[in-house]
GROMACS .gro file of C-alpha atoms in nm:
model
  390
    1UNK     CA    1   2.291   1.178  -1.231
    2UNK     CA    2   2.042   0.972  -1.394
    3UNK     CA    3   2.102   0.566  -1.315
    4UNK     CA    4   1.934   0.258  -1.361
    5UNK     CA    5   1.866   0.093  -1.022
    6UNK     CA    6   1.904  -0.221  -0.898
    7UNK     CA    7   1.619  -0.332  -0.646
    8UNK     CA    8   1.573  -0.586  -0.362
    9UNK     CA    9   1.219  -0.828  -0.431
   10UNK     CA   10   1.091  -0.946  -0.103
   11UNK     CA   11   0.948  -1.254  -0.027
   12UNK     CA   12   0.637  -1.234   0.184
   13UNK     CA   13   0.407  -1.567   0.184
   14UNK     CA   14   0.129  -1.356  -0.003
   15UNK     CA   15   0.348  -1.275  -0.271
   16UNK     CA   16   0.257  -1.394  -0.629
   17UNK     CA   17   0.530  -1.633  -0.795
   18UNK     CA   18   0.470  -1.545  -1.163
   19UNK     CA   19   0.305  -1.135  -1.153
   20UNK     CA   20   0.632  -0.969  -1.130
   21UNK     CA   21   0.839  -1.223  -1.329
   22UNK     CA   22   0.572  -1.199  -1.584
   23UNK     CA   23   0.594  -0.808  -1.604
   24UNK     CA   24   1.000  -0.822  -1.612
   25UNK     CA   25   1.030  -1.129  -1.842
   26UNK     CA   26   1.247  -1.294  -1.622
   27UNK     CA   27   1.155  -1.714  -1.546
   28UNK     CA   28   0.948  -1.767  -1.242
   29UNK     CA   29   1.186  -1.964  -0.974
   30UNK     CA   30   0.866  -2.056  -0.772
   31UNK     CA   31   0.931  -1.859  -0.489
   32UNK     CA   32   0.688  -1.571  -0.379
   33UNK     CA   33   0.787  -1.263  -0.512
   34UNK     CA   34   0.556  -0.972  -0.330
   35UNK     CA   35   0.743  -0.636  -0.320
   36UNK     CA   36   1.002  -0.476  -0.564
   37UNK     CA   37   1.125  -0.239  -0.358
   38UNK     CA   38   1.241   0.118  -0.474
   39UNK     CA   39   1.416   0.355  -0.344
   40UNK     CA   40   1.643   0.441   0.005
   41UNK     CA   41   1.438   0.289   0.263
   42UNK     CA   42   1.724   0.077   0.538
   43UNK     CA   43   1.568  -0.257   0.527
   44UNK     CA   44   1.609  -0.260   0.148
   45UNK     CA   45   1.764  -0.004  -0.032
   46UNK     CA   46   1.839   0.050  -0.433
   47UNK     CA   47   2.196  -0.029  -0.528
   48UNK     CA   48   2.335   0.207  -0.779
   49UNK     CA   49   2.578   0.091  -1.047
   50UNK     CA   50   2.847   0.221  -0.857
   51UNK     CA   51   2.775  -0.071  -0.602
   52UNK     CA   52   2.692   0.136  -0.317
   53UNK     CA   53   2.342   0.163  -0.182
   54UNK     CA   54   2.110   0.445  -0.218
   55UNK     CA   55   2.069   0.452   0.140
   56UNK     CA   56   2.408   0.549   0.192
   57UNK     CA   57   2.447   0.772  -0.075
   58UNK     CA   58   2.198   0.975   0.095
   59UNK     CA   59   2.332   0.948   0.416
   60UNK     CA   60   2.661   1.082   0.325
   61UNK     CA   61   2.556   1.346   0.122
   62UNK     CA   62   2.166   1.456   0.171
   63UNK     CA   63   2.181   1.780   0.034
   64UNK     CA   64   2.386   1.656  -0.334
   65UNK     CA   65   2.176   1.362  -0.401
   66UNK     CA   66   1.818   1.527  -0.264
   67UNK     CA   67   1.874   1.857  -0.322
   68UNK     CA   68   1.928   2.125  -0.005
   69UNK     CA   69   1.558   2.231  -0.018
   70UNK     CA   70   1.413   1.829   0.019
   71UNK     CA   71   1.729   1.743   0.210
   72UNK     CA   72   1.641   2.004   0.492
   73UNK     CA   73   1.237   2.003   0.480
   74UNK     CA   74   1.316   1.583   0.523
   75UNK     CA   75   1.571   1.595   0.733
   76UNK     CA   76   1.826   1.440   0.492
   77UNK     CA   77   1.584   1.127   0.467
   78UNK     CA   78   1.467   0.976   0.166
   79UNK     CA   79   1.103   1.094   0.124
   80UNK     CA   80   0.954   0.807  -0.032
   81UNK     CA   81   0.911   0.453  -0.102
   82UNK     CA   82   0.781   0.284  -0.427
   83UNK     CA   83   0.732  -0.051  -0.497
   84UNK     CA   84   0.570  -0.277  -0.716
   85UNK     CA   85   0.315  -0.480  -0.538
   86UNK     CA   86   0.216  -0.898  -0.636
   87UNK     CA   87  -0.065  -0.998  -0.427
   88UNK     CA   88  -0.159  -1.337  -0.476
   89UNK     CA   89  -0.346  -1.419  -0.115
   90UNK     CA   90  -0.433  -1.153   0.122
   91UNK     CA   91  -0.253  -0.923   0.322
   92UNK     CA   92  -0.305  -0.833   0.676
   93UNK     CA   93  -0.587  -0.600   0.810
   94UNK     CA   94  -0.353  -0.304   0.877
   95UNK     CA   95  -0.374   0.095   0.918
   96UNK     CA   96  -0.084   0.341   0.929
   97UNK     CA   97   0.018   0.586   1.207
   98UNK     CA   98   0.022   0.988   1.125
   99UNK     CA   99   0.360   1.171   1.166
  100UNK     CA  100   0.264   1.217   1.552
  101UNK     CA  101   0.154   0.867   1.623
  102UNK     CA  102   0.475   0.743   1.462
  103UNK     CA  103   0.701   0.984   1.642
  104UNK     CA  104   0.541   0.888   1.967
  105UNK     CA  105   0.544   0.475   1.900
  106UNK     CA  106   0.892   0.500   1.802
  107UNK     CA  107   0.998   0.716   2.084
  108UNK     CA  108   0.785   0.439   2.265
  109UNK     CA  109   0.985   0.124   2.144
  110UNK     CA  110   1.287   0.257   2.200
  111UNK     CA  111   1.272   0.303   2.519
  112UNK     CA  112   1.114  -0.010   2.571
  113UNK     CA  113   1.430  -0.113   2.411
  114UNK     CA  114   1.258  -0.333   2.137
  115UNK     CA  115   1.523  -0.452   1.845
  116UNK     CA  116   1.426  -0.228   1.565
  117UNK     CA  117   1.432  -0.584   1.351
  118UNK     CA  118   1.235  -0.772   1.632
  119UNK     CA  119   0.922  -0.924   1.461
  120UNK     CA  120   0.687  -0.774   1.775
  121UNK     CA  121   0.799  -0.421   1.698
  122UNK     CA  122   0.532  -0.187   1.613
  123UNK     CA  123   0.690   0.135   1.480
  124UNK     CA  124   1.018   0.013   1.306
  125UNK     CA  125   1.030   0.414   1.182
  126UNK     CA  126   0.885   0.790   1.333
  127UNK     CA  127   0.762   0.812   0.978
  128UNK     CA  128   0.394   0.778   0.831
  129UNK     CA  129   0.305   0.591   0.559
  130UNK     CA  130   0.038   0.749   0.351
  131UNK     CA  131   0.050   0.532   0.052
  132UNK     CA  132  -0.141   0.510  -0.301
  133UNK     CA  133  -0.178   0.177  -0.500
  134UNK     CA  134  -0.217   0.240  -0.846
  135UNK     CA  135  -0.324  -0.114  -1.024
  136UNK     CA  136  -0.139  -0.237  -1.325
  137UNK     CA  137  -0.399  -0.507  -1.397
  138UNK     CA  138  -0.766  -0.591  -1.191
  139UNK     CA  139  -0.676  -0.549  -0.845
  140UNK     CA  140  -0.913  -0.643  -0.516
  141UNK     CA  141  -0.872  -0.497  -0.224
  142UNK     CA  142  -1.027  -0.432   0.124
  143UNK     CA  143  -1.037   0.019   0.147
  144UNK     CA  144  -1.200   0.219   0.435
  145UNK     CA  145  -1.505   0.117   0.628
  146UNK     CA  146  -1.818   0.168   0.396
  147UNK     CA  147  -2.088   0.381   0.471
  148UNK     CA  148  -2.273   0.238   0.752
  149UNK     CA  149  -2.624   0.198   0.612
  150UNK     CA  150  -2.473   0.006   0.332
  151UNK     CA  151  -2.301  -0.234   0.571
  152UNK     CA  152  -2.629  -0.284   0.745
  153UNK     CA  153  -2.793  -0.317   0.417
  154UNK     CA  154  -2.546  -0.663   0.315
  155UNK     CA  155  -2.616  -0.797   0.703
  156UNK     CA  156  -2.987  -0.737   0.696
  157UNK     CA  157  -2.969  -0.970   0.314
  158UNK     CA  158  -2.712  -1.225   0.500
  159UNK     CA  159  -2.903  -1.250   0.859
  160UNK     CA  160  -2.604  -1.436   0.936
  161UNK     CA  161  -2.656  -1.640   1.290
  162UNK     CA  162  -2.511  -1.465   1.566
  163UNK     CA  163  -2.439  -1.150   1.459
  164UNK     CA  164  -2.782  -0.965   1.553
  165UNK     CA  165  -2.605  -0.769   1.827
  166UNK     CA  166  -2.345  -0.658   1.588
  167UNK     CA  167  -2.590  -0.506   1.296
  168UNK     CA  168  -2.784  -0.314   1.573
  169UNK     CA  169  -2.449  -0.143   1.722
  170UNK     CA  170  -2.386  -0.069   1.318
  171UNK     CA  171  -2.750   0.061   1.241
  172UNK     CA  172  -2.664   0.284   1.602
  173UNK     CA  173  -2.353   0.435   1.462
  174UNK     CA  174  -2.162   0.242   1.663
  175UNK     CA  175  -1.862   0.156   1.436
  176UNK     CA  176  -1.564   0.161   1.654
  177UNK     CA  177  -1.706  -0.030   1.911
  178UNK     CA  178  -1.802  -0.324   1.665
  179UNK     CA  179  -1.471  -0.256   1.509
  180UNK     CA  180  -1.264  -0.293   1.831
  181UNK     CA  181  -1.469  -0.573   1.958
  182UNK     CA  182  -1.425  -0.789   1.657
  183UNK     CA  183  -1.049  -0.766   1.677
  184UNK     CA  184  -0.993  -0.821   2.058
  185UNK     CA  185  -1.230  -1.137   2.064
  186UNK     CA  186  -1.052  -1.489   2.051
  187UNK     CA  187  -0.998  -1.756   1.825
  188UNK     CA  188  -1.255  -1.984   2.006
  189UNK     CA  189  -1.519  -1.681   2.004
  190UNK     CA  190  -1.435  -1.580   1.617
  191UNK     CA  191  -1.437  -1.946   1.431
  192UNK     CA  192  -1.860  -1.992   1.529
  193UNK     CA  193  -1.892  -1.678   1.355
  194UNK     CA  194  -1.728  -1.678   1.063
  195UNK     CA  195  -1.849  -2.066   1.003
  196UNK     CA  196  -2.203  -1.879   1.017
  197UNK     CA  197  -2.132  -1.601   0.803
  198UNK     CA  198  -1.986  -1.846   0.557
  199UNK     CA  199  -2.283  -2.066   0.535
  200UNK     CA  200  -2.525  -1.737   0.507
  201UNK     CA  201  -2.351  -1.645   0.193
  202UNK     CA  202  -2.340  -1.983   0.098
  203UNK     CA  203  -2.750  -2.000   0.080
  204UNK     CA  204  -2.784  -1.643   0.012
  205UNK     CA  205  -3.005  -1.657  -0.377
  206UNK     CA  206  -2.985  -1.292  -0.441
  207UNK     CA  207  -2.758  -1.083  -0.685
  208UNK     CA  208  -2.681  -0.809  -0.502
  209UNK     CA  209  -2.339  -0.752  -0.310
  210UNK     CA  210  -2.119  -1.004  -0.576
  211UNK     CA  211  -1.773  -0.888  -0.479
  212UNK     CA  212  -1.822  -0.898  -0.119
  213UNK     CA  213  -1.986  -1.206  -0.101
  214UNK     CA  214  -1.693  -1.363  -0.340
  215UNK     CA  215  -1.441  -1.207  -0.099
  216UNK     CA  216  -1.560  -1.328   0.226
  217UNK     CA  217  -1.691  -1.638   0.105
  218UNK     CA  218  -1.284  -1.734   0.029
  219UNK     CA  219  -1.166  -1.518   0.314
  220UNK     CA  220  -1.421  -1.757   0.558
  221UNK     CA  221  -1.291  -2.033   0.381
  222UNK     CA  222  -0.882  -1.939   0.433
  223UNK     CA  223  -0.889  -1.774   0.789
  224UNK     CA  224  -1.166  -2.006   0.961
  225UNK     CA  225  -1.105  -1.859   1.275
  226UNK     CA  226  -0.905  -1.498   1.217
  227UNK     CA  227  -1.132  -1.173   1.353
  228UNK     CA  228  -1.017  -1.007   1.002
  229UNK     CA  229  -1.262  -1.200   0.831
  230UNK     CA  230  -1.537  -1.013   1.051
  231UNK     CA  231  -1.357  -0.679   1.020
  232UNK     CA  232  -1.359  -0.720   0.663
  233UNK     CA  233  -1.727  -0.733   0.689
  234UNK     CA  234  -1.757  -0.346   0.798
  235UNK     CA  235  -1.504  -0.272   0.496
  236UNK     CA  236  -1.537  -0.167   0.088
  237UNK     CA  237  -1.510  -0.386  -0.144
  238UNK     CA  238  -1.340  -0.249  -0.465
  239UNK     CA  239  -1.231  -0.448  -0.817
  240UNK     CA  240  -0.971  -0.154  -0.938
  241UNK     CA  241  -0.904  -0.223  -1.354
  242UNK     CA  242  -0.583  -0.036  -1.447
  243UNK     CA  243  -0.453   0.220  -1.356
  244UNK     CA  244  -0.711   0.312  -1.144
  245UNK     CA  245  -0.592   0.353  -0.814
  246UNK     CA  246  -0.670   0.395  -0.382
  247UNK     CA  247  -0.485   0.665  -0.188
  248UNK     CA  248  -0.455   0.541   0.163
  249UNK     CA  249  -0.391   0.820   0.443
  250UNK     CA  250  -0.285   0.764   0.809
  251UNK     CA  251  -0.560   0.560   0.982
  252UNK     CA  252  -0.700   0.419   0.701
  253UNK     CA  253  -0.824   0.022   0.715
  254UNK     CA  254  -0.714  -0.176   0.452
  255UNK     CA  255  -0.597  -0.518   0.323
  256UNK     CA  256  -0.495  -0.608  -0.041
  257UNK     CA  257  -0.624  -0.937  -0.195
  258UNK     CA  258  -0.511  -0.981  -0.543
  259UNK     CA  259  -0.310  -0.843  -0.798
  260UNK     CA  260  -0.032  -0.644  -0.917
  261UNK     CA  261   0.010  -0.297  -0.893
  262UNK     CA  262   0.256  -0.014  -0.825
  263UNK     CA  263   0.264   0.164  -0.518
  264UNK     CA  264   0.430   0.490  -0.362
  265UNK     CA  265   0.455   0.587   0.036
  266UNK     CA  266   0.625   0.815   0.234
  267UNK     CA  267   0.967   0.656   0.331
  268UNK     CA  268   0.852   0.396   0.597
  269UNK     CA  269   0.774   0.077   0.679
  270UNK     CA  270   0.526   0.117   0.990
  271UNK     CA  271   0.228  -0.140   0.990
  272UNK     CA  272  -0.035  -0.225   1.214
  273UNK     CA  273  -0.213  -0.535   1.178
  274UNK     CA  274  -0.512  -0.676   1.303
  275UNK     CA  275  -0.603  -0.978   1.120
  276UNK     CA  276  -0.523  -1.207   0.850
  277UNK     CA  277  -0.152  -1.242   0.897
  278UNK     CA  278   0.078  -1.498   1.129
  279UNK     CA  279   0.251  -1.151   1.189
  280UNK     CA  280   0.261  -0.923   1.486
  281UNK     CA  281  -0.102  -0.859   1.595
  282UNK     CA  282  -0.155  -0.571   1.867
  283UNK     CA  283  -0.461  -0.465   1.821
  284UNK     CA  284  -0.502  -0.166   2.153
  285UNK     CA  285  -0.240   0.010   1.897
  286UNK     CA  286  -0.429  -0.037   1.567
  287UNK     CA  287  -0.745   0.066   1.713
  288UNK     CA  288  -0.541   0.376   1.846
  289UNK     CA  289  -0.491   0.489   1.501
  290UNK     CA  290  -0.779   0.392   1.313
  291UNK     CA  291  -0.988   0.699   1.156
  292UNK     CA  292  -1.348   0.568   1.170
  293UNK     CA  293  -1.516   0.773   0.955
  294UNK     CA  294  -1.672   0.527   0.661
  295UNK     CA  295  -1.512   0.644   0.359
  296UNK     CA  296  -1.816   0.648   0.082
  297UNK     CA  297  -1.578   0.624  -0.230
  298UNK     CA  298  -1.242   0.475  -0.236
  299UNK     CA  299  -1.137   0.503  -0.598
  300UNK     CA  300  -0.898   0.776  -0.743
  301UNK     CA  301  -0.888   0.816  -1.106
  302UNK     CA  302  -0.574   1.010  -1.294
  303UNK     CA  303  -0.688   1.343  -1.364
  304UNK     CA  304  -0.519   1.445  -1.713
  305UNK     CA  305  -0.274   1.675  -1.792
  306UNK     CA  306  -0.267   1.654  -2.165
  307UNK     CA  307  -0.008   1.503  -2.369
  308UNK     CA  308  -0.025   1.132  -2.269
  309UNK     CA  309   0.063   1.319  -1.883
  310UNK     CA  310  -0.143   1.248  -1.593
  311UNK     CA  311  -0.149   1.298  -1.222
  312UNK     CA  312  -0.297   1.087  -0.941
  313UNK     CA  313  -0.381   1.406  -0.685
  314UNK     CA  314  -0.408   1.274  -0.315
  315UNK     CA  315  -0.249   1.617  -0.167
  316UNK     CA  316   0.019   1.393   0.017
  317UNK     CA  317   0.329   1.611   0.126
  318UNK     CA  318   0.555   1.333   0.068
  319UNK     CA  319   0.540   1.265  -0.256
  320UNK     CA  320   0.364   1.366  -0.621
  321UNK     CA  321   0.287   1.064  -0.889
  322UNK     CA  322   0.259   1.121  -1.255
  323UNK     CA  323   0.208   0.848  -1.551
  324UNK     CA  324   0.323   0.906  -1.860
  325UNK     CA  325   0.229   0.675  -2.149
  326UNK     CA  326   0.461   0.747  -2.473
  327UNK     CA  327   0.366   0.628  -2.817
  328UNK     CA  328   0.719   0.692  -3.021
  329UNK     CA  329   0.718   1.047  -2.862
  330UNK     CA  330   0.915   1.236  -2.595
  331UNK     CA  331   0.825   1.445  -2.302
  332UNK     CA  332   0.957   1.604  -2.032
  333UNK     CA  333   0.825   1.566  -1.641
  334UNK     CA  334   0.961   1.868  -1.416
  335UNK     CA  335   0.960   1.756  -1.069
  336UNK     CA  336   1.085   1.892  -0.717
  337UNK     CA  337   1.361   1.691  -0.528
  338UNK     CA  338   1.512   1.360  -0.603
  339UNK     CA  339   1.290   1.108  -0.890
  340UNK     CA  340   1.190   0.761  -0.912
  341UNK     CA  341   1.081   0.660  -1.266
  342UNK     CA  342   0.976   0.275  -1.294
  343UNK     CA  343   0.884   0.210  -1.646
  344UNK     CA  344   0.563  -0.072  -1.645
  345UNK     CA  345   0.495  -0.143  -2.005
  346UNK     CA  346   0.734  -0.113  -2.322
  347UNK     CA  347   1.022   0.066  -2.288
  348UNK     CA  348   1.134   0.404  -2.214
  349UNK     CA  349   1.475   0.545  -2.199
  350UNK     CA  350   1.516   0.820  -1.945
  351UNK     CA  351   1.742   1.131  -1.961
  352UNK     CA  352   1.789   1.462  -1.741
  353UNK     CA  353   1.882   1.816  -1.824
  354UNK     CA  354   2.270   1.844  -1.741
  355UNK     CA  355   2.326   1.439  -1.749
  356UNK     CA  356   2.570   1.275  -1.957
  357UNK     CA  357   2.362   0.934  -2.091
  358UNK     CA  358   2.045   0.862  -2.067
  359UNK     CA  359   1.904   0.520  -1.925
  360UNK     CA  360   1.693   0.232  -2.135
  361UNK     CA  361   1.375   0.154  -1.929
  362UNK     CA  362   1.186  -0.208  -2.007
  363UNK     CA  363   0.899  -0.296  -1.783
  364UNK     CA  364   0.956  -0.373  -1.454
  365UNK     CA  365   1.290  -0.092  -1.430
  366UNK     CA  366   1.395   0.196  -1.270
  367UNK     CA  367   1.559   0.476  -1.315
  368UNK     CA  368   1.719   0.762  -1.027
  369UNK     CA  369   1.756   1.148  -1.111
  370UNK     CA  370   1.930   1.272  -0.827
  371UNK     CA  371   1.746   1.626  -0.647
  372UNK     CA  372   1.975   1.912  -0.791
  373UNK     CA  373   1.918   1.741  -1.171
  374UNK     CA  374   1.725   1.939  -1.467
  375UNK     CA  375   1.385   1.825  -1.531
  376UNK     CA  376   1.305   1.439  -1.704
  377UNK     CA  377   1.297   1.355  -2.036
  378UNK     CA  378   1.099   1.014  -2.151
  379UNK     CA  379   1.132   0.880  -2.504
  380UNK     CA  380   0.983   0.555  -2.648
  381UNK     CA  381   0.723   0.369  -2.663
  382UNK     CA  382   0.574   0.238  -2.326
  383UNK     CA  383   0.426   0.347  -1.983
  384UNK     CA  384   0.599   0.520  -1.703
  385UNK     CA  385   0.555   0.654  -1.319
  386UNK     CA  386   0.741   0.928  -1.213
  387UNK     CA  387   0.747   1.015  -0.868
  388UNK     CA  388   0.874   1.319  -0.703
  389UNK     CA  389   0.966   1.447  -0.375
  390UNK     CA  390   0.666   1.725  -0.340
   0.00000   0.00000   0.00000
């Protein structure tokens, strides 16, 4: 079967009120509107037209609607997640466990016998989530720690007040323990800091450093006294244009700051946060999981495949991402397991091999092709993702 799906927008306080409305042509009703979620996750799963969720459509029948190969290599779950992402303040400071971290928090909160809805949960899943945000539009974000030498580099310009200790730990190697230190210190300890490092940027008369200084100067400004604004200190600053994109694997420190953009992970919502949020903050547990090692270039471009067909290659076993961009043409995506295809510009009808009707796509839409179905055809005129299971 190939279906149109209906999908559940959440809410979240840093959502944008206008991005997605914008994209869909629907009137902004002033609320937030941060996530459009997609696919057969349980907090908020796709309806089908037939009313029932995708959720449980899966759950009563993994092997017909993933296909027995994904079905059993996934355990009859739902491999991934997409979404379509409206930042229009920051998020949170956050990493994401590996499969054994998240097996072994889970296993952890159960027994501790922690509501899997309780808002001090840590692991609400024993799934990773290695994600990839792929921006529709200029997009800022927070990816990775940057090279160490560079980070020492913006302090030594700065010579913030204070934080003399902290650059000599850096220009040591000493990451982690800066890293951890920031996050565990209080709210009385943080706000003398970040009023210094907001005044050294504020004097600072060279040119160098632009889009960190413009991102800490409002993140000192909106988080006076949150240790994320320190953390995002030791982190790279990147301005994606579109379609560029950031592939985020377990352990990887992040935070989104603006803009819209459409996003894939493997089926789970596990987050840990350590700054920048009113949200659970446990910070022994996100330093567990962290992977320290600075991360020297964050961006992933599409490689091409010829044909208006490209594919963003992060070598995640959850899921494969392709973008197809029509101009009055057709083609055809093969794919392994069950497919997500969210059309983002134009419009693109959608069709599979062995599927009576095919489905009209306008931006901001999605489309299902259950496992077991023939490869995907895309007419029209527009811009497409298709995910696969891998």
């Amino acid at each position: 079967m190939v279906v149109r799906l209906q999908n559940t927008i959440r809410d979240y306080a840093w959502g944008s009120p206008t991005a997605i409305p914008e994209l869909t042509g629907v009137e902004p009703d002033g609320r937030p509107q941060a996530e459009m979620w997609m696919g057969a996750h349980e907090s908020a799963p796709s309806v089908l037209p037939s009313g029932d969720s995708l959720y449980d459509v899966v759950s009563a029948g993994p092997s017909d609607v993933l296909g027995p190969e994904t079905a059993e290599r996934f355990d009859g779950r739902f491999p991934f997640l997409a979404k379509l992402l409206a930042a229009a303040q920051p998020l949170s400071i956050q990493a994401h466990p590996s499969r054994e971290q998240a097996i072994d928090g889970y296993a952890r909160d159960e027994a501790a016998g922690i509501p899997r809805d309780a808002a001090d949960r840590n692991y609400k899943d024993a799934w990773p989530k290695p994600e990839i945000l792929i921006a529709l539009g200029p997009f800022d974000a927070l990816v990775g720690f940057r090279p160490l030498e560079a980070t020492v580099a913006f302090l030594d310009a700065l010579a913030p007040a204070g934080f003399e200790e902290c650059t000599d730990l850096l220009r040591n190697g000493k990451l982690q323990d800066v890293f951890t230190q920031i996050m565990s210190s209080d709210r009385d300890t943080i706000r003398p800091l970040v009023a210094a490092l907001g005044e050294a940027i504020a004097q600072y008369a060279g040119q160098a450093f632009e889009l960190e200084r413009e991102a800490l100067a409002k993140l000192c400004a909106d988080f006076p006294d949150d240790p994320g604004v320190l953390a995002a200190l030791l982190l790279n600053r990147v301005r994606l244009e579109r379609f560029q994109a950031v592939y985020l694997p377990a352990g990887n420190v992040h935070a989104y700051l603006h803009g819209l953009g459409f996003e894939v992970m493997a089926n789970s919502d596990n987050v840990l946060r350590g700054g920048l949020t009113s949200k659970h903050i446990d910070v022994p547990e996100l330093v567990s999981v962290v992977d320290f090692e600075p991360l020297a270039d964050p961006v992933l471009t599409a490689t091409p495949l010829g044909d208006g067909v490209s594919s963003y290659e992060t070598g995640c076993e959850y899921y494969a991402i392709r973008r197809i961009d029509l101009d009055g043409g057709e083609q055809t995506v093969t794919g392994a397991g069950p497919r997500i295809v969210c059309c983002v510009a134009g419009s693109v009808e959608v069709d599979a091999e062995g599927t009576d009707g095919a489905v009209m796509l306008s931006a901001g839409q999605s489309a299902f092709a259950a496992g077991p179905e023939g490869p995907c055809s895309l007419r029209g005129s527009g811009t497409a993702f298709v995910v696969s299971a891998r």
